[in-house]
Amino acid sequence: MRILSLFIAFVLVGALAAAESDVGYGLLQEDQQKPGCGCGSTSRSTVTIGDTIEVGEPTEAVPATEISSIELSEPVKEVVKENMAFIPGAHTNTPILKADGEGPMRMVTLSPYFIDRFTVTNEDFARFVDETGFITEGETFGWSFVFHSAVPTHIKETITQAVLGAEWWLPVNGSYWKEPEGPGNNVFATNRDRHPVVQVSWNDAVAYCKWRGARLPTEAEWEVAARGPKLTHPKQELPLFPWGNKLVPKGIHRMNVFQGKFPVDNTMDDGWEFTAPVDSFGPQNDYGVYNMLGNVWEWVFDWFTATHDTAERVDPQGPAFGREKVKKGGSFLCHRSYCYRYRTVARFPSTPDSGTLNIGFRCARSATPAEIEAVHKVTDDGDEYNDEL
């Protein structure tokens, strides 16, 4: 007996998080400067755009919503099954950027779930918008942040302000998911159908996943999926990346990050200056998931906190309240000199209304009892799930 298209996770035991600018623009004061690439500075709740740019009030704390098992809607059921992965395993990790809350090491137990093999694409998101008429927060606000070198010259000439400490991020009027660099740069006219959708907020991502009969993964679920199935012993030393400790093993690029001198000279050694198609670089581990690290940051469900205890948790969802949500995986703008967060355990906060050129997402959903039973039946028969990998 063999199942090729149904990929279901069963009992998972994992660990959660436990390892100069030459741009000349007027500066926009940020209320809390964080070290790194400046991704944390691109929060709409922190600044307002207009004749002057002012510091705004932090986002109000909102209770975390309950995550429950949701059946897939019929129109997308088969497509989604083909693109979701089977993920068992046990994991721990070692913190590197402790200020980000990567430590201490701790164990979690996760219930069965599905997670997308690929980040949501422009093509996927367009189908959602066409069917529902959904309007993103980027469209509502009327502007978003764009990396300086991606802004068309005619638009850049009209911009006079940038974020202090992250001057490479420019506020661009009219930038949203379909024209992420600003008006006139349509993703479908530039053959980016299968690139990750960007300029989407956490709230936008939640709405899309709900439409698809799914949800955002928790941080623990995301990290277990990114880790891979080979690292299963609680005391096993874990590498920086799903494939090992070398960024470019045997000279082969495994993800899309910034090469050269950040933020002014991207040598594009990996072949891409900005986003790459979601199936680029091949699977990053034996679960068959793509671009968990690099390409775009990915929203997860949890509110952000840098304070954790070491108690073992079951299906953790993060704090009940917060001001910023967690994003994982790093992006095409990550460079070790500024943002060493393209590692499995790395994490960073952004307000849930924020959208930038380098934030996307993927969906997850809890497995149903029938699906769990199917997993056990196939396992008992001695067959493998991810044969095609």
Coordinates of C-alpha atoms in Angstrom, one line a residue:
M1 CA 0.0 0.0 0.0
R2 CA 1.4 3.4 -1.0
I3 CA 0.2 6.9 -0.6
L4 CA 1.9 9.5 -2.9
S5 CA -0.2 12.6 -2.5
L6 CA -1.3 12.5 1.2
F7 CA 1.3 13.7 3.6
I8 CA 0.3 13.7 7.2
A9 CA 2.3 14.5 10.3
F10 CA 1.9 12.3 13.3
V11 CA 3.3 12.6 16.9
L12 CA 6.0 15.3 16.8
V13 CA 8.4 16.1 19.6
G14 CA 10.4 19.2 18.9
A15 CA 12.1 22.2 20.4
L16 CA 11.3 25.7 19.8
A17 CA 13.9 28.4 19.4
A18 CA 16.7 27.4 21.9
A19 CA 21.0 29.5 18.4
E20 CA 26.6 50.8 6.9
S21 CA 24.4 52.4 4.7
D22 CA 25.5 54.6 1.7
V23 CA 21.9 55.5 0.9
G24 CA 21.3 59.2 1.2
Y25 CA 17.8 60.0 2.5
G26 CA 16.3 62.1 5.3
L27 CA 16.0 59.9 8.4
L28 CA 12.8 58.7 10.0
Q29 CA 13.1 58.2 13.7
E30 CA 12.2 54.7 15.0
D31 CA 11.0 54.3 18.5
Q32 CA 13.0 51.1 19.3
Q33 CA 16.1 50.4 17.2
K34 CA 16.9 46.6 17.0
P35 CA 20.1 45.2 15.7
G36 CA 20.1 43.5 12.3
C37 CA 18.9 44.2 8.8
G38 CA 16.3 46.7 9.9
C39 CA 13.4 44.4 9.3
G40 CA 12.1 45.3 12.7
S41 CA 12.1 48.9 11.8
T42 CA 9.5 48.5 9.1
S43 CA 6.4 48.5 11.2
R44 CA 3.4 50.7 10.1
S45 CA 2.4 51.1 13.7
T46 CA 5.7 52.7 14.5
V47 CA 5.7 55.4 11.9
T48 CA 3.2 57.4 9.8
I49 CA 3.8 58.6 6.3
G50 CA 3.0 62.2 5.2
D51 CA 4.6 65.6 5.0
T52 CA 6.4 64.6 8.2
I53 CA 7.0 61.2 9.6
E54 CA 6.3 60.7 13.2
V55 CA 6.6 58.0 15.8
G56 CA 3.3 56.2 16.3
E57 CA 1.9 54.3 19.2
P58 CA 2.7 50.6 19.6
T59 CA 0.1 48.2 18.5
E60 CA -2.5 47.3 21.2
A61 CA -2.1 43.9 22.8
V62 CA -4.6 41.5 21.4
P63 CA -5.4 38.0 22.8
A64 CA -4.1 35.0 20.9
T65 CA -6.9 33.1 19.2
E66 CA -7.5 29.5 19.6
I67 CA -6.0 27.2 16.9
S68 CA -8.3 24.3 16.0
S69 CA -8.5 21.6 13.4
I70 CA -10.1 22.8 10.2
E71 CA -11.2 20.7 7.2
L72 CA -9.9 21.9 3.8
S73 CA -12.5 23.5 1.5
E74 CA -13.4 21.3 -1.5
P75 CA -12.1 23.6 -4.3
V76 CA -8.5 23.5 -3.0
K77 CA -8.4 20.1 -1.2
E78 CA -6.5 18.1 -3.8
V79 CA -4.1 20.9 -4.7
V80 CA -3.3 21.4 -1.0
K81 CA -2.8 17.8 -0.3
E82 CA -0.2 17.5 -3.0
N83 CA 1.8 20.4 -1.5
M84 CA 1.8 19.5 2.2
A85 CA 4.5 17.6 4.0
F86 CA 4.8 14.7 6.4
I87 CA 6.9 15.7 9.5
P88 CA 7.8 13.5 12.5
G89 CA 10.8 14.0 14.8
A90 CA 12.3 15.2 18.1
H91 CA 14.5 18.3 18.4
T92 CA 16.4 20.7 20.6
N93 CA 18.6 23.6 19.6
T94 CA 21.3 26.0 20.8
P95 CA 20.7 29.8 20.9
I96 CA 23.0 32.2 19.0
L97 CA 21.2 35.5 19.2
K98 CA 19.9 35.3 22.8
A99 CA 18.5 38.8 22.6
D100 CA 16.0 37.5 20.0
G101 CA 14.8 34.9 22.4
E102 CA 16.4 31.9 20.7
G103 CA 17.0 30.2 24.1
P104 CA 17.0 28.5 26.4
M105 CA 16.7 25.0 24.9
R106 CA 13.3 23.4 25.6
M107 CA 11.2 20.5 24.4
V108 CA 7.7 20.6 22.9
T109 CA 5.2 18.0 21.9
L110 CA 3.2 18.7 18.8
S111 CA -0.1 17.1 17.7
P112 CA -0.3 15.8 14.1
Y113 CA -0.5 18.5 11.4
F114 CA 0.1 19.4 7.7
I115 CA 2.4 22.2 6.6
D116 CA 2.8 23.6 3.1
R117 CA 5.9 22.6 1.1
F118 CA 6.0 26.0 -0.5
T119 CA 5.3 29.5 0.5
V120 CA 2.1 31.0 -0.8
T121 CA 2.7 32.4 -4.3
N122 CA 1.4 35.4 -6.2
E123 CA -0.7 33.1 -8.2
D124 CA -2.2 31.5 -5.1
F125 CA -3.0 34.8 -3.5
A126 CA -4.5 36.2 -6.7
R127 CA -7.0 33.3 -6.7
F128 CA -8.0 34.2 -3.1
V129 CA -8.4 37.9 -4.0
D130 CA -10.4 37.1 -7.1
E131 CA -12.8 34.8 -5.3
T132 CA -13.3 36.9 -2.1
G133 CA -12.6 40.5 -3.1
F134 CA -10.2 40.7 -0.2
I135 CA -8.3 44.0 0.3
T136 CA -4.9 43.8 2.0
E137 CA -3.7 46.1 4.7
G138 CA -1.1 47.5 2.2
E139 CA -3.9 48.7 0.0
T140 CA -5.8 50.1 2.9
F141 CA -2.8 52.0 4.2
G142 CA -1.8 53.1 0.7
W143 CA 1.9 52.6 1.1
S144 CA 4.5 50.1 2.2
F145 CA 8.2 49.6 2.7
V146 CA 10.4 48.7 -0.2
F147 CA 14.2 47.9 -0.3
H148 CA 16.0 50.9 -1.9
S149 CA 17.5 49.0 -4.9
A150 CA 14.1 47.6 -5.8
V151 CA 12.4 51.0 -6.1
P152 CA 12.1 52.2 -9.7
T153 CA 14.2 55.3 -10.4
H154 CA 11.2 57.5 -11.2
I155 CA 9.6 56.6 -7.9
K156 CA 12.8 56.9 -5.9
E157 CA 13.3 60.5 -7.1
T158 CA 10.1 61.4 -5.2
I159 CA 11.1 59.9 -1.9
T160 CA 12.9 62.1 0.7
Q161 CA 12.7 60.1 3.9
A162 CA 13.8 56.7 5.2
V163 CA 14.1 54.8 8.5
L164 CA 16.9 55.8 10.8
G165 CA 19.3 52.9 11.2
A166 CA 17.7 51.1 8.2
E167 CA 18.0 53.7 5.5
W168 CA 17.7 51.0 2.8
W169 CA 14.0 50.8 3.6
L170 CA 11.9 53.4 1.7
P171 CA 8.2 54.1 2.2
V172 CA 6.6 53.8 -1.3
N173 CA 3.1 55.0 -2.0
G174 CA 1.0 52.5 -3.9
S175 CA 3.1 49.5 -3.1
Y176 CA 1.0 46.4 -2.3
W177 CA 1.1 42.6 -3.0
K178 CA 0.4 42.9 -6.8
E179 CA 2.8 45.8 -7.3
P180 CA 5.3 45.2 -4.4
E181 CA 7.9 47.8 -5.6
G182 CA 5.3 50.4 -6.4
P183 CA 2.9 51.4 -9.2
G184 CA 3.8 49.9 -12.6
N185 CA 5.7 46.8 -11.4
N186 CA 3.0 44.2 -11.6
V187 CA 4.2 40.7 -10.6
F188 CA 2.3 39.0 -13.4
A189 CA 3.7 41.3 -16.1
T190 CA 7.2 40.4 -14.8
N191 CA 6.7 36.7 -14.7
R192 CA 6.5 36.3 -10.9
D193 CA 3.4 34.1 -10.8
R194 CA 5.3 31.5 -8.8
H195 CA 7.3 33.8 -6.6
P196 CA 6.2 34.2 -3.0
V197 CA 3.6 36.8 -2.4
V198 CA 5.0 39.7 -0.4
Q199 CA 3.8 43.0 1.0
V200 CA 1.3 40.9 3.1
S201 CA 0.7 41.6 6.8
W202 CA 0.1 38.9 9.4
N203 CA -3.6 39.8 9.3
D204 CA -3.6 39.3 5.5
A205 CA -1.9 35.9 5.9
V206 CA -4.4 34.8 8.5
A207 CA -7.3 35.7 6.2
Y208 CA -5.8 33.7 3.3
C209 CA -5.1 30.6 5.3
K210 CA -8.7 30.7 6.7
W211 CA -10.1 30.9 3.2
R212 CA -8.1 27.9 2.3
G213 CA -9.4 25.9 5.3
A214 CA -6.1 26.2 7.1
R215 CA -4.2 28.5 9.5
L216 CA -0.7 29.9 10.1
P217 CA 1.7 27.4 11.6
T218 CA 2.8 27.9 15.2
E219 CA 6.5 28.8 15.7
A220 CA 7.1 25.3 17.0
E221 CA 5.4 23.7 14.0
W222 CA 7.4 25.9 11.6
E223 CA 10.7 25.1 13.3
V224 CA 10.1 21.4 13.4
A225 CA 9.3 21.4 9.7
A226 CA 12.3 23.4 8.9
R227 CA 14.6 21.3 11.0
G228 CA 14.1 18.1 9.1
P229 CA 13.5 14.4 10.1
K230 CA 17.1 13.3 10.6
L231 CA 17.6 15.2 13.9
T232 CA 15.5 13.3 16.3
H233 CA 17.4 12.7 19.5
P234 CA 16.9 15.3 22.3
K235 CA 20.7 15.5 23.0
Q236 CA 21.8 15.5 19.4
E237 CA 23.9 18.5 18.3
L238 CA 21.9 20.4 15.8
P239 CA 23.4 22.3 12.8
L240 CA 22.7 25.9 11.8
F241 CA 20.8 24.9 8.7
P242 CA 18.6 21.8 7.8
W243 CA 21.5 20.4 5.8
G244 CA 24.5 21.1 8.1
N245 CA 26.6 24.0 9.2
K246 CA 27.9 25.2 5.8
L247 CA 26.0 28.0 4.1
V248 CA 27.1 26.8 0.6
P249 CA 27.9 23.1 1.0
K250 CA 30.3 21.9 -1.8
G251 CA 29.8 25.2 -3.6
I252 CA 26.0 24.6 -4.0
H253 CA 23.6 27.4 -2.9
R254 CA 20.8 26.0 -0.9
M255 CA 18.9 29.3 -0.2
N256 CA 18.4 32.9 -1.4
V257 CA 20.2 35.4 0.8
F258 CA 22.3 38.5 0.3
Q259 CA 25.9 38.1 -1.1
G260 CA 28.3 41.0 -1.3
K261 CA 28.3 44.2 0.8
F262 CA 25.0 44.9 2.4
P263 CA 23.0 46.9 1.6
V264 CA 24.6 48.5 -1.5
D265 CA 26.2 45.6 -3.5
N266 CA 24.4 42.3 -4.0
T267 CA 26.7 40.1 -6.1
M268 CA 23.8 37.6 -6.6
D269 CA 26.0 34.6 -6.3
D270 CA 22.9 32.5 -5.7
G271 CA 21.3 33.8 -8.9
W272 CA 18.8 36.1 -7.4
E273 CA 18.7 39.8 -6.3
F274 CA 15.2 39.8 -4.8
T275 CA 12.7 36.9 -4.5
A276 CA 13.2 33.6 -6.3
P277 CA 10.4 31.1 -7.4
V278 CA 9.1 29.1 -4.5
D279 CA 10.5 25.8 -5.8
S280 CA 14.1 27.2 -6.3
F281 CA 17.1 25.5 -4.7
G282 CA 15.3 22.1 -4.2
P283 CA 13.9 20.7 -0.9
Q284 CA 15.9 21.9 2.1
N285 CA 15.4 18.7 4.0
D286 CA 13.9 15.2 3.7
Y287 CA 10.4 16.5 4.5
G288 CA 10.4 18.0 1.0
V289 CA 9.8 21.6 2.2
Y290 CA 11.3 24.4 0.1
N291 CA 12.8 27.8 1.1
M292 CA 12.0 27.6 4.8
L293 CA 15.3 29.5 5.2
G294 CA 16.0 32.5 2.9
N295 CA 13.9 34.0 0.1
V296 CA 11.2 35.6 2.4
W297 CA 10.5 35.9 6.0
E298 CA 7.5 33.9 7.0
W299 CA 4.8 34.9 9.4
V300 CA 3.9 32.4 12.1
F301 CA 1.0 32.4 14.6
D302 CA 2.8 33.3 17.8
W303 CA 3.0 36.7 19.6
F304 CA 6.7 37.5 20.1
T305 CA 8.5 37.3 23.4
A306 CA 12.2 37.0 24.1
T307 CA 11.6 35.5 27.5
H308 CA 11.1 31.7 27.8
D309 CA 11.2 29.1 30.5
T310 CA 12.5 25.5 30.1
A311 CA 9.3 23.7 30.9
E312 CA 8.2 21.1 28.4
R313 CA 5.1 22.3 26.4
V314 CA 2.4 20.6 24.4
D315 CA 1.2 22.4 21.2
P316 CA 2.6 25.8 22.4
Q317 CA 1.1 28.9 20.7
G318 CA 3.2 31.5 22.3
P319 CA 2.1 34.3 24.7
A320 CA -1.6 35.1 25.0
F321 CA -1.0 38.8 24.4
G322 CA 1.6 40.8 22.5
R323 CA 2.4 43.8 20.3
E324 CA 4.5 42.0 17.6
K325 CA 4.2 38.7 15.8
V326 CA 7.0 36.3 15.2
K327 CA 8.5 35.8 11.7
K328 CA 10.9 33.0 10.8
G329 CA 13.5 32.0 8.2
G330 CA 15.2 35.1 7.1
S331 CA 15.1 36.5 3.6
F332 CA 16.9 37.5 0.4
L333 CA 18.1 40.5 2.3
C334 CA 19.8 38.6 5.1
H335 CA 23.6 39.0 5.3
R336 CA 25.7 37.7 8.2
S337 CA 27.2 41.2 8.8
Y338 CA 23.7 42.7 9.5
C339 CA 21.1 40.0 9.9
Y340 CA 22.4 36.5 10.8
R341 CA 18.8 35.2 11.0
Y342 CA 18.7 32.8 8.1
R343 CA 19.1 29.9 10.5
T344 CA 16.5 27.4 11.6
V345 CA 16.2 28.7 15.2
A346 CA 16.3 32.4 14.3
R347 CA 13.3 34.6 14.8
F348 CA 12.4 38.3 14.7
P349 CA 9.3 40.5 15.6
S350 CA 7.1 42.7 13.5
T351 CA 3.7 44.3 14.2
P352 CA 0.8 42.3 12.6
D353 CA -0.1 45.2 10.3
S354 CA 3.4 45.3 8.8
G355 CA 4.2 44.4 5.2
T356 CA 7.4 44.6 3.3
L357 CA 9.1 43.4 0.1
N358 CA 10.6 40.4 2.0
I359 CA 7.8 39.0 4.2
G360 CA 5.5 36.1 3.0
F361 CA 4.0 33.0 4.6
R362 CA 2.9 29.4 4.3
C363 CA -0.1 27.7 5.8
A364 CA -0.6 24.7 8.1
R365 CA -3.5 22.7 9.5
S366 CA -4.2 20.1 12.1
A367 CA -4.6 16.5 11.0
T368 CA -8.0 14.9 11.4
P369 CA -8.4 11.6 13.3
A370 CA -9.1 9.8 10.0
E371 CA -5.9 11.1 8.5
I372 CA -3.9 10.1 11.6
E373 CA -5.4 6.6 11.3
A374 CA -4.4 6.5 7.7
V375 CA -0.8 7.3 8.7
H376 CA -0.7 4.5 11.2
K377 CA -2.1 2.1 8.7
V378 CA 0.5 2.9 6.0
T379 CA 3.2 2.9 8.6
D380 CA 2.1 -0.5 9.8
D381 CA 2.3 -1.8 6.2
G382 CA 5.9 -0.7 6.1
D383 CA 5.6 1.8 3.3
E384 CA 7.2 5.2 3.0
Y385 CA 5.4 8.5 2.6
N386 CA 7.7 10.8 0.7
D387 CA 8.9 8.4 -1.9
E388 CA 8.9 11.1 -4.6
L389 CA 11.5 13.1 -2.6

